[in-house]
PDB file of C-alpha atoms in Angstrom:
ATOM      1  CA  LEU A 853      -2.261  77.823 -65.392  1.00 90.00           C
ATOM      2  CA  LEU A 854      -0.621  80.606 -67.389  1.00 91.00           C
ATOM      3  CA  ARG A 855       0.935  82.146 -64.284  1.00 91.00           C
ATOM      4  CA  GLN A 856       2.238  78.752 -63.108  1.00 91.00           C
ATOM      5  CA  LEU A 857       3.859  78.274 -66.504  1.00 93.00           C
ATOM      6  CA  LYS A 858       5.362  81.792 -66.441  1.00 91.00           C
ATOM      7  CA  PHE A 859       3.150  83.174 -69.207  1.00 93.00           C
ATOM      8  CA  ASN A 860       1.468  86.575 -69.083  1.00 90.00           C
ATOM      9  CA  PRO A 861      -2.207  85.765 -68.361  1.00 88.00           C
ATOM     10  CA  TYR A 862      -3.273  89.002 -70.089  1.00 89.00           C
ATOM     11  CA  THR A 863      -1.403  88.368 -73.324  1.00 87.00           C
ATOM     12  CA  ASN A 864      -3.005  89.265 -76.635  1.00 84.00           C
ATOM     13  CA  SER A 865      -0.825  86.701 -78.411  1.00 91.00           C
ATOM     14  CA  ARG A 866      -3.372  83.926 -78.262  1.00 93.00           C
ATOM     15  CA  TYR A 867      -5.903  82.329 -80.552  1.00 94.00           C
ATOM     16  CA  LYS A 868      -8.034  79.202 -80.901  1.00 95.00           C
ATOM     17  CA  ASP A 869      -7.317  76.559 -83.514  1.00 94.00           C
ATOM     18  CA  SER A 870     -10.189  74.991 -85.452  1.00 93.00           C
ATOM     19  CA  ASP A 871     -10.053  71.944 -83.137  1.00 93.00           C
ATOM     20  CA  GLY A 872     -10.614  74.127 -80.043  1.00 93.00           C
ATOM     21  CA  THR A 873      -6.965  74.173 -78.919  1.00 96.00           C
ATOM     22  CA  GLU A 874      -6.020  77.472 -77.324  1.00 95.00           C
ATOM     23  CA  VAL A 875      -2.586  78.609 -78.497  1.00 96.00           C
ATOM     24  CA  ILE A 876      -0.558  81.128 -76.482  1.00 96.00           C
ATOM     25  CA  ILE A 877       2.694  82.467 -77.902  1.00 94.00           C
ATOM     26  CA  GLU A 878       5.128  84.491 -75.823  1.00 93.00           C
ATOM     27  CA  ASN A 879       8.620  85.317 -77.076  1.00 89.00           C
ATOM     28  CA  ASP A 880      10.132  81.998 -78.188  1.00 90.00           C
ATOM     29  CA  ARG A 881       7.687  79.798 -76.269  1.00 95.00           C
ATOM     30  CA  THR A 882       4.372  78.272 -77.280  1.00 96.00           C
ATOM     31  CA  LEU A 883       1.709  76.764 -75.036  1.00 96.00           C
ATOM     32  CA  ARG A 884      -1.185  74.754 -76.449  1.00 97.00           C
ATOM     33  CA  ILE A 885      -4.145  73.917 -74.230  1.00 96.00           C
ATOM     34  CA  GLN A 886      -6.295  71.227 -75.807  1.00 95.00           C
ATOM     35  CA  ALA A 887      -9.980  70.748 -75.067  1.00 91.00           C
ATOM     36  CA  ASP A 888      -9.312  67.358 -73.414  1.00 88.00           C
ATOM     37  CA  GLY A 889      -7.070  68.923 -70.731  1.00 89.00           C
ATOM     38  CA  THR A 890      -3.747  68.165 -72.397  1.00 94.00           C
ATOM     39  CA  ILE A 891      -1.181  70.936 -72.453  1.00 96.00           C
ATOM     40  CA  LEU A 892       1.804  71.070 -74.780  1.00 97.00           C
ATOM     41  CA  TYR A 893       4.737  73.395 -74.209  1.00 97.00           C
ATOM     42  CA  GLN A 894       7.564  74.096 -76.626  1.00 97.00           C
ATOM     43  CA  ALA A 895      10.470  76.504 -76.177  1.00 94.00           C
ATOM     44  CA  GLU A 896      13.091  77.505 -78.697  1.00 90.00           C
ATOM     45  CA  GLU A 897      16.716  76.571 -78.137  1.00 84.00           C
ATOM     46  CA  GLY A 898      18.338  78.646 -75.405  1.00 83.00           C
ATOM     47  CA  ASP A 899      15.133  79.391 -73.483  1.00 88.00           C
ATOM     48  CA  THR A 900      15.592  78.930 -69.732  1.00 87.00           C
ATOM     49  CA  SER A 901      12.070  79.589 -68.447  1.00 91.00           C
ATOM     50  CA  PHE A 902      12.179  76.268 -66.583  1.00 94.00           C
ATOM     51  CA  PRO A 903      15.784  75.770 -65.437  1.00 93.00           C
ATOM     52  CA  VAL A 904      16.919  72.544 -63.803  1.00 94.00           C
ATOM     53  CA  SER A 905      18.958  73.193 -60.658  1.00 91.00           C
ATOM     54  CA  SER A 906      22.256  71.426 -60.911  1.00 89.00           C
ATOM     55  CA  SER A 907      25.183  70.838 -58.580  1.00 88.00           C
ATOM     56  CA  GLY A 908      27.479  70.617 -61.618  1.00 85.00           C
ATOM     57  CA  GLU A 909      27.584  71.827 -65.192  1.00 84.00           C
ATOM     58  CA  VAL A 910      25.031  69.302 -66.388  1.00 87.00           C
ATOM     59  CA  PRO A 911      22.023  68.136 -64.326  1.00 92.00           C
ATOM     60  CA  THR A 912      22.065  64.570 -63.079  1.00 92.00           C
ATOM     61  CA  ALA A 913      19.130  62.255 -63.731  1.00 93.00           C
ATOM     62  CA  VAL A 914      17.976  62.767 -60.122  1.00 94.00           C
ATOM     63  CA  GLU A 915      18.054  66.563 -60.540  1.00 95.00           C
ATOM     64  CA  ALA A 916      16.172  66.274 -63.842  1.00 95.00           C
ATOM     65  CA  VAL A 917      13.474  64.087 -62.263  1.00 95.00           C
ATOM     66  CA  SER A 918      13.095  66.466 -59.316  1.00 95.00           C
ATOM     67  CA  ALA A 919      12.662  69.520 -61.570  1.00 96.00           C
ATOM     68  CA  ALA A 920      10.259  67.741 -63.921  1.00 96.00           C
ATOM     69  CA  LYS A 921       8.055  66.425 -61.119  1.00 94.00           C
ATOM     70  CA  ALA A 922       7.994  69.846 -59.420  1.00 94.00           C
ATOM     71  CA  LEU A 923       6.840  71.494 -62.658  1.00 95.00           C
ATOM     72  CA  CYS A 924       4.093  68.911 -63.202  1.00 93.00           C
ATOM     73  CA  GLU A 925       2.852  69.099 -59.629  1.00 91.00           C
ATOM     74  CA  SER A 926       2.736  72.903 -59.779  1.00 91.00           C
ATOM     75  CA  VAL A 927      -0.029  72.780 -62.417  1.00 91.00           C
ATOM     76  CA  ILE A 928      -1.932  69.590 -61.572  1.00 87.00           C
ATOM     77  CA  ALA A 929      -5.085  70.123 -59.541  1.00 77.00           C
ATOM     78  CA  PRO A 930      -5.071  68.391 -56.173  1.00 76.00           C
ATOM     79  CA  GLY A 931      -6.815  65.050 -56.054  1.00 75.00           C
ATOM     80  CA  ASP A 932      -6.439  61.544 -54.679  1.00 75.00           C
ATOM     81  CA  ALA A 933      -4.010  60.421 -57.400  1.00 82.00           C
ATOM     82  CA  SER A 934      -0.328  61.270 -57.606  1.00 87.00           C
ATOM     83  CA  LEU A 935       2.383  61.227 -60.244  1.00 91.00           C
ATOM     84  CA  HIS A 936       5.069  58.579 -60.314  1.00 91.00           C
ATOM     85  CA  LEU A 937       8.115  58.276 -62.527  1.00 95.00           C
ATOM     86  CA  GLN A 938       7.811  55.803 -65.392  1.00 94.00           C
ATOM     87  CA  SER A 939      11.068  56.270 -67.248  1.00 95.00           C
ATOM     88  CA  VAL A 940      14.229  58.340 -67.625  1.00 96.00           C
ATOM     89  CA  ALA A 941      16.186  58.151 -70.859  1.00 95.00           C
ATOM     90  CA  GLY A 942      19.286  60.019 -71.931  1.00 90.00           C
ATOM     91  CA  SER A 943      18.795  61.943 -75.158  1.00 81.00           C
ATOM     92  CA  ASN A 944      21.365  64.121 -76.954  1.00 81.00           C
ATOM     93  CA  GLY A 945      23.035  65.265 -73.750  1.00 80.00           C
ATOM     94  CA  GLY A 946      19.691  65.744 -72.004  1.00 91.00           C
ATOM     95  CA  TYR A 947      16.843  63.635 -70.720  1.00 96.00           C
ATOM     96  CA  VAL A 948      13.373  62.493 -71.696  1.00 96.00           C
ATOM     97  CA  LEU A 949      11.234  61.708 -68.654  1.00 97.00           C
ATOM     98  CA  THR A 950       7.783  60.158 -68.492  1.00 97.00           C
ATOM     99  CA  PHE A 951       5.351  60.097 -65.589  1.00 96.00           C
ATOM    100  CA  ALA A 952       2.067  58.302 -64.940  1.00 93.00           C
ATOM    101  CA  TYR A 953      -0.703  58.820 -62.439  1.00 91.00           C
ATOM    102  CA  GLN A 954      -1.346  56.286 -59.689  1.00 89.00           C
ATOM    103  CA  TRP A 955      -3.939  55.894 -56.960  1.00 84.00           C
ATOM    104  CA  HIS A 956      -2.896  54.037 -53.818  1.00 81.00           C
ATOM    105  CA  GLY A 957      -0.101  52.372 -55.767  1.00 83.00           C
ATOM    106  CA  ILE A 958      -2.333  51.195 -58.621  1.00 84.00           C
ATOM    107  CA  PRO A 959      -1.309  52.709 -61.971  1.00 87.00           C
ATOM    108  CA  ILE A 960      -3.751  54.770 -63.997  1.00 89.00           C
ATOM    109  CA  CYS A 961      -3.110  54.319 -67.700  1.00 88.00           C
ATOM    110  CA  PHE A 962      -4.620  56.025 -70.698  1.00 88.00           C
ATOM    111  CA  SER A 963      -6.477  54.075 -73.354  1.00 83.00           C
ATOM    112  CA  ASP A 964      -4.005  55.346 -75.995  1.00 88.00           C
ATOM    113  CA  ASP A 965      -1.015  54.033 -73.954  1.00 86.00           C
ATOM    114  CA  GLN A 966       0.553  57.506 -73.752  1.00 92.00           C
ATOM    115  CA  PRO A 967       2.055  58.753 -70.456  1.00 94.00           C
ATOM    116  CA  ALA A 968       0.429  61.360 -68.224  1.00 93.00           C
ATOM    117  CA  ALA A 969       3.481  63.575 -68.734  1.00 96.00           C
ATOM    118  CA  GLU A 970       6.518  63.583 -70.975  1.00 97.00           C
ATOM    119  CA  LEU A 971       9.220  66.204 -70.445  1.00 97.00           C
ATOM    120  CA  HIS A 972      12.373  66.957 -72.428  1.00 96.00           C
ATOM    121  CA  ILE A 973      15.374  68.492 -70.697  1.00 95.00           C
ATOM    122  CA  GLN A 974      18.179  69.976 -72.733  1.00 93.00           C
ATOM    123  CA  ASP A 975      21.025  72.348 -71.832  1.00 90.00           C
ATOM    124  CA  GLY A 976      19.946  72.548 -68.192  1.00 92.00           C
ATOM    125  CA  ALA A 977      16.301  73.524 -68.813  1.00 94.00           C
ATOM    126  CA  ILE A 978      12.945  71.914 -69.528  1.00 95.00           C
ATOM    127  CA  THR A 979      12.468  72.738 -73.208  1.00 95.00           C
ATOM    128  CA  SER A 980       9.222  70.953 -74.005  1.00 96.00           C
ATOM    129  CA  PHE A 981       6.559  68.885 -72.330  1.00 97.00           C
ATOM    130  CA  THR A 982       3.182  67.283 -72.761  1.00 97.00           C
ATOM    131  CA  LEU A 983       1.013  67.030 -69.664  1.00 96.00           C
ATOM    132  CA  ARG A 984      -2.465  65.600 -69.307  1.00 93.00           C
ATOM    133  CA  LEU A 985      -4.180  67.605 -66.608  1.00 89.00           C
ATOM    134  CA  ARG A 986      -6.324  65.300 -64.526  1.00 85.00           C
ATOM    135  CA  SER A 987      -7.671  65.310 -60.992  1.00 78.00           C
ATOM    136  CA  TYR A 988      -8.914  61.964 -59.738  1.00 76.00           C
ATOM    137  CA  THR A 989     -11.149  61.665 -56.701  1.00 73.00           C
ATOM    138  CA  ALA A 990     -12.240  58.388 -55.124  1.00 72.00           C
ATOM    139  CA  THR A 991     -15.926  57.499 -55.123  1.00 73.00           C
ATOM    140  CA  THR A 992     -17.922  54.974 -53.147  1.00 76.00           C
ATOM    141  CA  SER A 993     -18.928  52.949 -56.217  1.00 76.00           C
ATOM    142  CA  PRO A 994     -16.714  49.874 -56.657  1.00 74.00           C
ATOM    143  CA  SER A 995     -15.126  48.713 -59.899  1.00 74.00           C
ATOM    144  CA  LEU A 996     -16.257  45.222 -60.843  1.00 78.00           C
ATOM    145  CA  LEU A 997     -13.370  42.909 -61.707  1.00 83.00           C
ATOM    146  CA  LEU A 998     -13.218  39.287 -62.739  1.00 82.00           C
ATOM    147  CA  PRO A 999     -12.325  37.078 -59.792  1.00 85.00           C
ATOM    148  CA  VAL A1000      -8.577  36.398 -59.503  1.00 84.00           C
ATOM    149  CA  ARG A1001      -8.984  32.721 -60.472  1.00 87.00           C
ATOM    150  CA  GLN A1002     -10.657  33.645 -63.760  1.00 87.00           C
ATOM    151  CA  ALA A1003      -8.029  36.281 -64.559  1.00 82.00           C
ATOM    152  CA  VAL A1004      -5.248  33.757 -63.876  1.00 81.00           C
ATOM    153  CA  ALA A1005      -6.998  31.146 -66.025  1.00 84.00           C
ATOM    154  CA  ILE A1006      -7.160  33.610 -68.923  1.00 81.00           C
ATOM    155  CA  ALA A1007      -3.478  34.528 -68.542  1.00 81.00           C
ATOM    156  CA  GLN A1008      -2.419  30.863 -68.466  1.00 84.00           C
ATOM    157  CA  GLN A1009      -3.859  30.349 -71.949  1.00 85.00           C
ATOM    158  CA  TYR A1010      -1.163  32.630 -73.391  1.00 83.00           C
ATOM    159  CA  THR A1011       2.585  32.163 -73.090  1.00 83.00           C
ATOM    160  CA  GLY A1012       4.325  34.926 -71.159  1.00 82.00           C
ATOM    161  CA  VAL A1013       1.141  36.854 -70.362  1.00 79.00           C
ATOM    162  CA  GLU A1014       0.508  38.232 -66.906  1.00 81.00           C
ATOM    163  CA  MET A1015      -2.671  39.910 -65.712  1.00 82.00           C
ATOM    164  CA  ILE A1016      -2.426  43.051 -63.588  1.00 83.00           C
ATOM    165  CA  VAL A1017      -4.987  45.523 -62.267  1.00 84.00           C
ATOM    166  CA  LYS A1018      -4.838  49.090 -63.546  1.00 86.00           C
ATOM    167  CA  TYR A1019      -7.216  51.981 -63.706  1.00 84.00           C
ATOM    168  CA  VAL A1020      -7.949  53.029 -67.288  1.00 84.00           C
ATOM    169  CA  ASP A1021      -8.648  56.654 -68.252  1.00 85.00           C
ATOM    170  CA  SER A1022     -10.511  56.718 -71.526  1.00 78.00           C
ATOM    171  CA  GLY A1023     -11.206  60.453 -71.430  1.00 77.00           C
ATOM    172  CA  THR A1024     -14.510  60.315 -69.582  1.00 72.00           C
ATOM    173  CA  GLU A1025     -15.215  61.746 -66.141  1.00 70.00           C
ATOM    174  CA  SER A1026     -14.313  58.559 -64.283  1.00 73.00           C
ATOM    175  CA  VAL A1027     -11.822  55.709 -64.403  1.00 79.00           C
ATOM    176  CA  SER A1028     -12.428  52.093 -63.595  1.00 77.00           C
ATOM    177  CA  ALA A1029     -10.201  49.244 -62.487  1.00 81.00           C
ATOM    178  CA  GLN A1030      -9.601  46.582 -65.109  1.00 81.00           C
ATOM    179  CA  TRP A1031      -7.497  43.484 -65.597  1.00 82.00           C
ATOM    180  CA  LEU A1032      -4.889  44.171 -68.267  1.00 80.00           C
ATOM    181  CA  ALA A1033      -2.670  41.597 -69.946  1.00 77.00           C
ATOM    182  CA  ILE A1034       1.010  42.465 -70.108  1.00 77.00           C
TER     183      ILE A1034
END
């Protein structure tokens, strides 16, 4: 992980917080690896450790998405799930991008409604990100869902509510399909 994120894996500039988070500091960059598999990266202004290739002076949204997804995929362990883009928003001359996991087109959401990855791009480089490291593998045990008719009947009791199937990651070793009201 440290090599993929361009940190010296033999650094002595590391310690553990009281909550178990491993903190690695190198020059003007900080990497925090939380016990639940979430990594947080923060660089000071002007750091270009993760540049965004650009055909012009400023990266386009497409170039920003490509660089962000490449960074995420370089550290995520292979599995049956993949990342997909959730949102791109302009922010102070840069971008904020969010990604979610999906399995065979079905979204995997987290019980706290946070994205799988959120990256900030400023001045042609990725300056900070949060990434939940997960590797999902299919099993032979099925998820039990309400029949479609019952799910529709529940949704019809509320104005503007639609039921969709998503996998929910609540931080345990497995995810299960569930009907969610949106």
